[in-house]
Short mmCIF file of C-alpha atoms in Angstrom, two decimals:
data_model
loop_
_atom_site.label_atom_id
_atom_site.label_comp_id
_atom_site.label_asym_id
_atom_site.label_seq_id
_atom_site.Cartn_x
_atom_site.Cartn_y
_atom_site.Cartn_z
CA UNK V 203 4.02 23.34 13.35
CA UNK V 204 2.86 26.25 15.48
CA UNK V 205 1.28 29.31 13.97
CA UNK V 206 4.15 31.59 15.10
CA UNK V 207 6.62 29.43 13.24
CA UNK V 208 4.48 29.57 10.12
CA UNK V 209 4.45 33.36 10.32
CA UNK V 210 8.23 33.39 10.65
CA UNK V 211 8.52 31.23 7.56
CA UNK V 212 6.22 33.60 5.74
CA UNK V 213 8.47 36.52 6.67
CA UNK V 214 11.68 34.70 5.85
CA UNK V 215 10.58 33.67 2.39
CA UNK V 216 7.64 35.39 0.83
CA UNK V 217 6.73 33.50 -2.26
CA UNK V 218 6.77 29.80 -1.49
CA UNK V 219 3.67 29.71 -3.69
CA UNK V 220 5.98 30.17 -6.67
CA UNK V 221 7.68 26.82 -6.07
CA UNK V 222 5.45 24.89 -8.45
CA UNK V 223 6.56 27.11 -11.32
CA UNK V 224 10.09 28.10 -10.42
CA UNK V 225 11.12 25.11 -8.34
CA UNK V 226 8.97 22.65 -10.15
CA UNK V 227 10.00 19.23 -8.97
CA UNK V 228 7.20 17.14 -7.50
CA UNK V 229 8.13 18.28 -4.00
CA UNK V 230 6.86 18.34 -0.45
CA UNK V 231 8.54 21.26 1.28
CA UNK V 232 8.92 21.19 5.05
CA UNK V 233 10.69 24.51 5.40
CA UNK V 234 12.50 27.22 3.43
CA UNK V 235 14.85 29.15 5.66
CA UNK V 236 18.01 31.23 5.47
CA UNK V 237 20.81 29.72 7.53
CA UNK V 238 21.35 32.99 9.39
CA UNK V 239 23.93 31.66 11.86
CA UNK V 240 26.02 30.30 9.03
CA UNK V 241 25.58 33.47 6.96
CA UNK V 242 26.87 35.66 9.79
CA UNK V 243 29.80 33.44 10.69
CA UNK V 244 31.31 33.20 7.22
CA UNK V 245 30.25 36.43 5.54
CA UNK V 246 33.55 38.15 6.29
CA UNK V 247 35.69 35.34 4.86
CA UNK V 248 33.51 33.77 2.22
CA UNK V 249 35.35 31.59 -0.30
CA UNK V 250 34.17 29.06 -2.89
CA UNK V 251 35.52 26.27 -0.72
CA UNK V 252 33.41 27.48 2.22
CA UNK V 253 30.29 26.91 0.13
CA UNK V 254 31.40 23.37 -0.75
CA UNK V 255 32.08 22.71 2.93
CA UNK V 256 28.64 24.05 3.89
CA UNK V 257 26.94 21.67 1.43
CA UNK V 258 28.95 18.71 2.70
CA UNK V 259 28.05 19.58 6.29
CA UNK V 260 24.33 19.72 5.49
CA UNK V 261 24.41 16.41 3.66
CA UNK V 262 26.24 14.66 6.46
CA UNK V 263 24.05 16.03 9.26
CA UNK V 264 20.60 16.27 7.68
CA UNK V 265 20.24 14.01 4.62
CA UNK V 266 17.73 11.21 5.14
CA UNK V 267 20.30 8.44 4.52
CA UNK V 268 22.28 8.59 7.76
CA UNK V 269 24.40 5.61 6.66
CA UNK V 270 25.83 7.67 3.81
CA UNK V 271 28.78 9.10 5.70
CA UNK V 272 29.98 5.65 6.75
CA UNK V 273 30.29 4.44 3.14
CA UNK V 274 33.84 4.14 1.89
CA UNK V 275 32.98 5.65 -1.49
CA UNK V 276 31.43 8.69 0.21
CA UNK V 277 34.56 9.29 2.27
CA UNK V 278 36.58 9.17 -0.93
CA UNK V 279 34.21 11.60 -2.63
CA UNK V 280 34.29 13.90 0.39
CA UNK V 281 38.07 14.00 0.49
CA UNK V 282 38.28 14.63 -3.24
CA UNK V 283 36.07 17.71 -3.15
CA UNK V 284 37.60 19.10 0.03
CA UNK V 285 41.14 18.71 -1.31
CA UNK V 286 40.41 20.71 -4.46
CA UNK V 287 41.12 24.41 -4.78
CA UNK V 288 38.34 26.49 -6.31
CA UNK V 289 39.17 29.66 -8.21
CA UNK V 290 35.58 30.88 -8.48
CA UNK V 291 32.08 30.28 -7.18
CA UNK V 292 31.17 28.82 -10.56
CA UNK V 293 33.80 26.11 -10.10
CA UNK V 294 32.38 25.36 -6.66
CA UNK V 295 28.86 25.11 -8.07
CA UNK V 296 29.97 22.60 -10.69
CA UNK V 297 31.61 20.52 -7.96
CA UNK V 298 28.52 20.68 -5.73
CA UNK V 299 26.23 19.48 -8.51
CA UNK V 300 28.62 16.61 -9.31
CA UNK V 301 28.69 15.71 -5.62
CA UNK V 302 24.89 15.66 -5.43
CA UNK V 303 24.70 13.38 -8.46
CA UNK V 304 26.30 10.68 -6.32
CA UNK V 305 23.20 10.63 -4.10
CA UNK V 306 21.02 9.63 -7.07
CA UNK V 307 18.18 11.58 -5.50
CA UNK V 308 16.26 13.73 -8.02
CA UNK V 309 14.61 15.67 -5.21
CA UNK V 310 17.88 16.84 -3.66
CA UNK V 311 19.27 19.69 -5.72
CA UNK V 312 21.35 22.86 -5.70
CA UNK V 313 20.20 26.37 -6.64
CA UNK V 314 22.79 29.00 -7.47
CA UNK V 315 22.07 32.55 -6.17
CA UNK V 316 20.30 33.62 -9.35
CA UNK V 317 18.10 30.53 -9.39
CA UNK V 318 17.26 30.86 -5.70
CA UNK V 319 16.48 34.57 -6.07
CA UNK V 320 14.11 33.84 -8.95
CA UNK V 321 12.23 31.44 -6.69
CA UNK V 322 11.49 34.13 -4.13
CA UNK V 323 8.51 35.80 -5.75
CA UNK V 324 5.93 37.42 -3.51
CA UNK V 325 2.56 35.67 -3.23
CA UNK V 326 0.04 37.07 -5.67
CA UNK V 327 2.69 38.43 -8.04
CA UNK V 328 2.97 37.25 -11.61
CA UNK V 329 5.59 35.03 -13.14
CA UNK V 330 6.17 34.75 -16.86
CA UNK V 331 6.30 31.28 -18.37
CA UNK V 332 4.03 28.67 -19.89
CA UNK V 333 2.59 27.08 -16.73
CA UNK V 334 4.27 23.67 -16.58
CA UNK V 335 5.12 21.67 -13.48
CA UNK V 336 7.92 19.24 -14.29
CA UNK V 337 10.04 16.56 -12.64
CA UNK V 338 12.89 14.26 -13.58
CA UNK V 339 11.78 10.63 -13.87
CA UNK V 340 13.87 8.62 -11.40
CA UNK V 341 14.16 5.62 -13.71
CA UNK V 342 14.59 7.21 -17.14
CA UNK V 343 16.15 10.53 -16.02
CA UNK V 344 13.88 12.24 -18.54
CA UNK V 345 12.22 15.59 -17.95
CA UNK V 346 8.54 14.76 -17.47
CA UNK V 347 5.42 16.87 -17.11
CA UNK V 348 3.79 16.41 -13.72
CA UNK V 349 0.90 18.77 -14.39
CA UNK V 350 -0.13 21.96 -16.14
CA UNK V 351 -1.47 24.93 -14.23
CA UNK V 352 -5.08 25.90 -14.89
CA UNK V 353 -5.71 28.44 -17.65
CA UNK V 354 -2.08 28.72 -18.75
CA UNK V 355 -0.52 28.55 -22.23
CA UNK V 356 0.80 25.02 -21.66
CA UNK V 357 -2.61 23.73 -20.72
CA UNK V 358 -4.30 25.45 -23.65
CA UNK V 359 -1.67 24.01 -26.01
CA UNK V 360 -2.66 20.49 -24.95
CA UNK V 361 0.47 19.55 -22.97
CA UNK V 362 -0.47 17.12 -20.22
CA UNK V 363 0.72 15.04 -17.30
CA UNK V 364 3.23 12.27 -18.13
CA UNK V 365 4.37 13.94 -21.38
CA UNK V 366 8.16 13.74 -21.79
CA UNK V 367 9.92 16.99 -22.69
CA UNK V 368 12.69 15.91 -25.05
CA UNK V 369 13.82 19.38 -26.13
CA UNK V 370 13.25 23.04 -25.28
CA UNK V 371 13.91 25.34 -28.23
CA UNK V 372 15.98 22.58 -29.79
CA UNK V 373 18.12 21.92 -26.70
CA UNK V 374 17.98 18.28 -25.49
CA UNK V 375 16.79 18.04 -21.89
CA UNK V 376 18.37 14.70 -20.98
CA UNK V 377 20.88 15.42 -18.22
CA UNK V 378 19.65 19.00 -17.87
CA UNK V 379 19.13 20.46 -14.39
CA UNK V 380 15.52 21.20 -13.46
CA UNK V 381 16.36 24.85 -12.86
CA UNK V 382 18.00 25.15 -16.28
CA UNK V 383 14.91 23.76 -17.97
CA UNK V 384 12.72 26.23 -16.09
CA UNK V 385 14.96 29.11 -17.17
CA UNK V 386 14.56 28.05 -20.79
CA UNK V 387 10.78 27.89 -20.46
CA UNK V 388 10.57 31.37 -18.97
CA UNK V 389 10.95 34.59 -20.95
CA UNK V 390 9.26 37.82 -21.91
CA UNK V 391 5.46 37.84 -22.27
CA UNK V 392 4.36 37.27 -25.83
CA UNK V 393 7.52 35.44 -26.89
CA UNK V 394 7.31 31.79 -27.88
CA UNK V 395 9.12 28.62 -26.90
CA UNK V 396 9.06 25.35 -28.82
CA UNK V 397 8.88 22.21 -26.69
CA UNK V 398 9.45 18.79 -28.23
CA UNK V 399 7.09 16.40 -26.49
CA UNK V 400 6.99 12.62 -26.52
CA UNK V 401 3.65 10.99 -25.72
CA UNK V 402 3.82 7.24 -26.07
CA UNK V 403 5.46 6.63 -29.45
CA UNK V 404 4.47 10.02 -30.83
CA UNK V 405 6.93 12.93 -30.87
CA UNK V 406 5.65 16.40 -31.71
CA UNK V 407 6.90 19.99 -31.58
CA UNK V 408 4.53 22.37 -29.78
CA UNK V 409 4.96 26.13 -29.98
CA UNK V 410 3.72 27.86 -26.83
CA UNK V 411 3.46 31.61 -26.26
CA UNK V 412 4.70 32.77 -22.86
CA UNK V 413 2.39 34.76 -20.60
CA UNK V 414 2.09 36.03 -17.03
CA UNK V 415 1.16 33.14 -14.75
CA UNK V 416 -0.81 33.79 -11.57
CA UNK V 417 -1.67 30.90 -9.29
CA UNK V 418 -5.00 30.95 -7.49
CA UNK V 419 -4.73 27.77 -5.40
CA UNK V 420 -8.39 27.45 -4.36
CA UNK V 421 -11.67 27.97 -6.17
CA UNK V 422 -15.07 26.65 -5.19
CA UNK V 423 -18.78 26.66 -5.99
CA UNK V 424 -21.98 24.74 -5.33
CA UNK V 425 -23.81 22.84 -8.03
CA UNK V 426 -27.19 21.16 -8.20
CA UNK V 427 -27.34 17.42 -8.81
CA UNK V 428 -30.09 14.80 -8.88
CA UNK V 429 -29.31 14.08 -5.21
CA UNK V 430 -29.14 17.70 -4.07
CA UNK V 431 -26.65 20.55 -3.88
CA UNK V 432 -22.94 19.51 -4.05
CA UNK V 433 -19.99 21.56 -2.84
CA UNK V 434 -17.05 21.56 -5.27
CA UNK V 435 -13.58 22.70 -4.20
CA UNK V 436 -10.62 22.72 -6.60
CA UNK V 437 -7.21 22.87 -4.90
CA UNK V 438 -4.25 23.34 -7.25
CA UNK V 439 -1.41 23.92 -4.76
CA UNK V 440 -0.64 23.60 -1.05
CA UNK V 441 0.56 27.11 -0.22
CA UNK V 442 0.59 29.43 2.80
CA UNK V 443 -2.92 30.65 2.01
CA UNK V 444 -4.56 27.41 0.92
CA UNK V 445 -5.46 26.15 4.41
CA UNK V 446 -7.38 29.30 5.25
CA UNK V 447 -9.00 29.41 1.81
CA UNK V 448 -10.21 25.79 1.95
CA UNK V 449 -11.51 26.40 5.48
CA UNK V 450 -13.43 29.44 4.23
CA UNK V 451 -14.81 27.48 1.27
CA UNK V 452 -16.14 24.68 3.49
CA UNK V 453 -17.72 27.14 5.93
CA UNK V 454 -19.50 29.05 3.17
CA UNK V 455 -20.66 25.88 1.44
CA UNK V 456 -22.04 24.57 4.73
CA UNK V 457 -24.16 27.72 4.89
CA UNK V 458 -25.58 26.74 1.49
CA UNK V 459 -26.72 23.39 2.92
CA UNK V 460 -24.76 21.19 0.53
CA UNK V 461 -25.29 17.45 0.98
CA UNK V 462 -21.73 16.42 0.13
CA UNK V 463 -18.40 17.51 -1.32
CA UNK V 464 -16.09 16.87 -4.23
CA UNK V 465 -12.49 17.91 -3.54
CA UNK V 466 -10.46 18.16 -6.74
CA UNK V 467 -6.66 17.77 -6.44
CA UNK V 468 -6.05 16.65 -10.03
CA UNK V 469 -2.85 18.21 -11.31
CA UNK V 470 -1.84 19.35 -7.81
CA UNK V 471 1.86 18.45 -7.40
CA UNK V 472 2.14 19.33 -3.71
CA UNK V 473 3.73 22.25 -1.90
CA UNK V 474 4.02 22.93 1.81
CA UNK V 475 4.03 19.98 4.19
CA UNK V 476 2.00 21.58 6.96
CA UNK V 477 -0.65 22.76 4.48
CA UNK V 478 -1.28 19.19 3.35
CA UNK V 479 -1.58 17.98 6.94
CA UNK V 480 -3.76 20.87 8.10
CA UNK V 481 -6.17 20.67 5.17
CA UNK V 482 -6.59 16.97 5.93
CA UNK V 483 -7.58 17.91 9.50
CA UNK V 484 -10.39 20.08 8.14
CA UNK V 485 -12.08 16.88 6.91
CA UNK V 486 -10.99 14.27 9.48
CA UNK V 487 -12.14 14.29 13.11
CA UNK V 488 -10.01 11.44 14.47
CA UNK V 489 -7.32 9.39 12.80
CA UNK V 490 -3.72 9.04 11.73
CA UNK V 491 -2.80 11.27 8.77
CA UNK V 492 0.74 10.06 8.03
CA UNK V 493 3.88 8.79 9.69
CA UNK V 494 7.08 10.69 8.93
CA UNK V 495 10.42 8.88 9.10
CA UNK V 496 13.56 10.94 9.77
CA UNK V 497 17.22 10.07 9.15
CA UNK V 498 17.38 8.61 12.66
CA UNK V 499 14.58 6.26 11.54
CA UNK V 500 12.41 7.80 14.23
CA UNK V 501 8.71 7.80 13.33
CA UNK V 502 6.63 10.91 13.96
CA UNK V 503 2.88 10.46 13.74
CA UNK V 504 0.72 13.31 12.47
CA UNK V 505 -2.86 12.84 13.65
CA UNK V 506 -6.16 14.65 13.57
CA UNK V 507 -7.60 15.12 17.03
CA UNK V 508 -9.94 17.99 16.33
CA UNK V 509 -13.52 18.13 15.12
CA UNK V 510 -13.76 18.28 11.33
CA UNK V 511 -15.60 21.18 9.75
CA UNK V 512 -18.01 18.75 8.15
CA UNK V 513 -18.88 15.06 8.31
CA UNK V 514 -20.76 15.05 5.01
CA UNK V 515 -19.81 12.58 2.24
CA UNK V 516 -16.59 13.40 0.42
CA UNK V 517 -15.12 12.28 -2.92
CA UNK V 518 -11.59 13.27 -3.96
CA UNK V 519 -10.66 13.58 -7.64
CA UNK V 520 -7.06 12.47 -8.35
CA UNK V 521 -4.82 11.79 -11.35
CA UNK V 522 -1.18 11.30 -12.29
CA UNK V 523 -0.49 14.95 -11.52
CA UNK V 524 -1.62 14.59 -7.89
CA UNK V 525 1.53 14.22 -5.82
CA UNK V 526 3.23 14.72 -2.46
CA UNK V 527 0.91 16.80 -0.23
CA UNK V 528 -2.04 15.80 -2.43
CA UNK V 529 -1.16 12.17 -1.73
CA UNK V 530 -0.89 12.77 2.01
CA UNK V 531 -4.40 14.20 2.02
CA UNK V 532 -5.87 11.58 -0.33
CA UNK V 533 -4.30 8.57 1.40
CA UNK V 534 -5.26 9.76 4.87
CA UNK V 535 -8.90 10.35 3.95
CA UNK V 536 -9.12 7.15 1.89
CA UNK V 537 -7.54 4.84 4.47
CA UNK V 538 -9.55 6.37 7.32
CA UNK V 539 -12.65 5.67 5.22
CA UNK V 540 -13.50 9.35 5.24
CA UNK V 541 -13.46 9.71 1.43
CA UNK V 542 -13.36 7.76 -1.79
CA UNK V 543 -10.91 8.50 -4.59
CA UNK V 544 -12.09 8.82 -8.17
CA UNK V 545 -9.88 9.24 -11.25
CA UNK V 546 -6.54 7.64 -12.07
CA UNK V 547 -3.44 6.56 -10.14
CA UNK V 548 -1.54 9.37 -8.42
CA UNK V 549 2.10 10.39 -9.00
CA UNK V 550 3.83 8.49 -6.17
CA UNK V 551 6.26 10.67 -4.20
CA UNK V 552 6.64 10.35 -0.44
CA UNK V 553 9.80 12.34 0.26
CA UNK V 554 10.09 15.65 2.12
CA UNK V 555 12.58 18.38 1.28
CA UNK V 556 14.00 21.22 3.37
CA UNK V 557 15.45 24.22 1.53
CA UNK V 558 18.21 26.15 3.29
CA UNK V 559 20.10 29.19 2.08
CA UNK V 560 23.89 28.89 1.90
CA UNK V 561 26.49 31.57 2.79
CA UNK V 562 26.75 32.99 -0.74
CA UNK V 563 23.00 33.30 -1.37
CA UNK V 564 22.68 29.94 -3.11
CA UNK V 565 20.50 27.21 -1.61
CA UNK V 566 20.37 23.47 -1.11
CA UNK V 567 17.12 21.50 -1.23
CA UNK V 568 17.76 18.34 0.74
CA UNK V 569 15.59 15.27 1.25
CA UNK V 570 15.28 15.06 5.03
CA UNK V 571 12.47 12.56 5.59
CA UNK V 572 9.83 10.39 3.98
CA UNK V 573 6.25 9.59 4.91
CA UNK V 574 4.07 6.49 5.02
CA UNK V 575 0.29 6.28 4.68
CA UNK V 576 -1.85 5.60 7.79
CA UNK V 577 -1.68 1.88 7.04
CA UNK V 578 2.10 2.04 6.66
CA UNK V 579 2.36 1.90 2.87
CA UNK V 580 5.30 3.40 0.97
CA UNK V 581 3.80 4.85 -2.22
CA UNK V 582 7.08 5.93 -3.84
CA UNK V 583 6.91 5.21 -7.55
CA UNK V 584 3.53 3.49 -7.11
CA UNK V 585 1.05 6.20 -6.21
CA UNK V 586 -2.44 5.71 -4.81
CA UNK V 587 -5.06 3.54 -6.49
CA UNK V 588 -8.47 5.24 -6.74
CA UNK V 589 -11.56 3.45 -5.46
CA UNK V 590 -13.19 4.15 -8.80
CA UNK V 591 -10.89 4.32 -11.81
CA UNK V 592 -12.00 6.75 -14.52
CA UNK V 593 -9.40 7.23 -17.29
CA UNK V 594 -9.99 9.98 -19.83
CA UNK V 595 -10.05 9.31 -23.57
CA UNK V 596 -8.00 11.44 -25.95
CA UNK V 597 -11.16 13.23 -27.05
CA UNK V 598 -12.14 13.96 -23.46
CA UNK V 599 -8.67 15.28 -22.61
CA UNK V 600 -8.72 17.64 -25.58
CA UNK V 601 -12.18 18.88 -24.68
CA UNK V 602 -11.17 19.68 -21.10
CA UNK V 603 -7.87 21.26 -22.21
CA UNK V 604 -9.62 23.44 -24.75
CA UNK V 605 -12.48 24.49 -22.48
CA UNK V 606 -11.23 24.80 -18.93
CA UNK V 607 -14.62 25.96 -17.67
CA UNK V 608 -15.85 22.39 -18.26
CA UNK V 609 -13.67 21.09 -15.42
CA UNK V 610 -15.78 20.36 -12.38
CA UNK V 611 -19.01 20.13 -14.36
CA UNK V 612 -21.04 17.19 -15.64
CA UNK V 613 -19.13 17.54 -18.93
CA UNK V 614 -16.06 16.38 -16.98
CA UNK V 615 -16.27 12.52 -16.93
CA UNK V 616 -14.37 12.14 -13.65
CA UNK V 617 -16.50 14.75 -11.92
CA UNK V 618 -19.66 13.17 -13.33
CA UNK V 619 -18.62 9.78 -11.92
CA UNK V 620 -17.89 11.37 -8.53
CA UNK V 621 -21.51 12.50 -8.38
CA UNK V 622 -22.56 8.85 -8.57
CA UNK V 623 -20.26 7.54 -5.84
#
């Protein structure tokens, strides 16, 4: 993606950084754009049926499964929704969501105008919530915690990756839209929400006080070790600014004469596609990063052909909350033997979504491609296996949740092991 195109995207939708909170599926976003041609052409004669038609057109021309439109059941579904008369936009939205359910794709979803507007928060602004990143488990259909954001109420309350959210303020979440669950979690600062969490066989109610959530995607420092000075970079989201911030961190750490790096993407659920690819290039001089497969089954290879900012040893910290763009970076550097992974198995999502605004101000997030690792592996539902597995005990989890300043120190068992690798 060229820089001019990135700037256009930045102008078209300020606030992609808010996706992890407001659009919290474990997603890899290729683009978020208003369909300006479509908006102009139908604005004067907008009807609920026009919105349904627009969704159908996008599915049939852009959805990753190109064989969909040739299925007899899809033709029947298509005819059913096009033959209906819709008295209101709300009726159209209900029909669209029912239509998307047929795809059985948890990453393809519809946002009504209010939901889409709430997503468009300017970078650096605050959002009020509890700091959870959630997804719907493809197998169980249960609302599951992907990760908690650093220094947020959810993290301090001890909620963690892989927890199942059974209820929000007493409302069962099974069958609930992602956006509805996010709306329930949000509210005025200082108010509380009760989440019913299942962890293994244990079910517990946790009361969490809402607060303003600000995401700072990159933080870094240098630390002394028995081997010498180590550069530590923690990356919590792949946003517009993260590429430049990681580049700055590496450059400044190089000036401090570090002997190696630890890159921490634990709890990082993904974000922008190009950010994941470009941050990988900062570390990799030559090599295949990933192969993207479109609906035409045409492979597109993303490679690094530039000189990396550093060739010094690199360890990447990963866990079950590391997904999508985090997995692109981790798999590329692992399989090119540029880095070793330490921690636990990653989330396992290799699909790419494009978000496009519809004529009425709603939006459709559509799965448009998938990616394979440099060696051609499909990690969907499997994740990446670390070179060195370091699970955390319950006591260790609680310690790190209660004292976030311990993360990335020798009191952090996964970080401590990375120092030895």
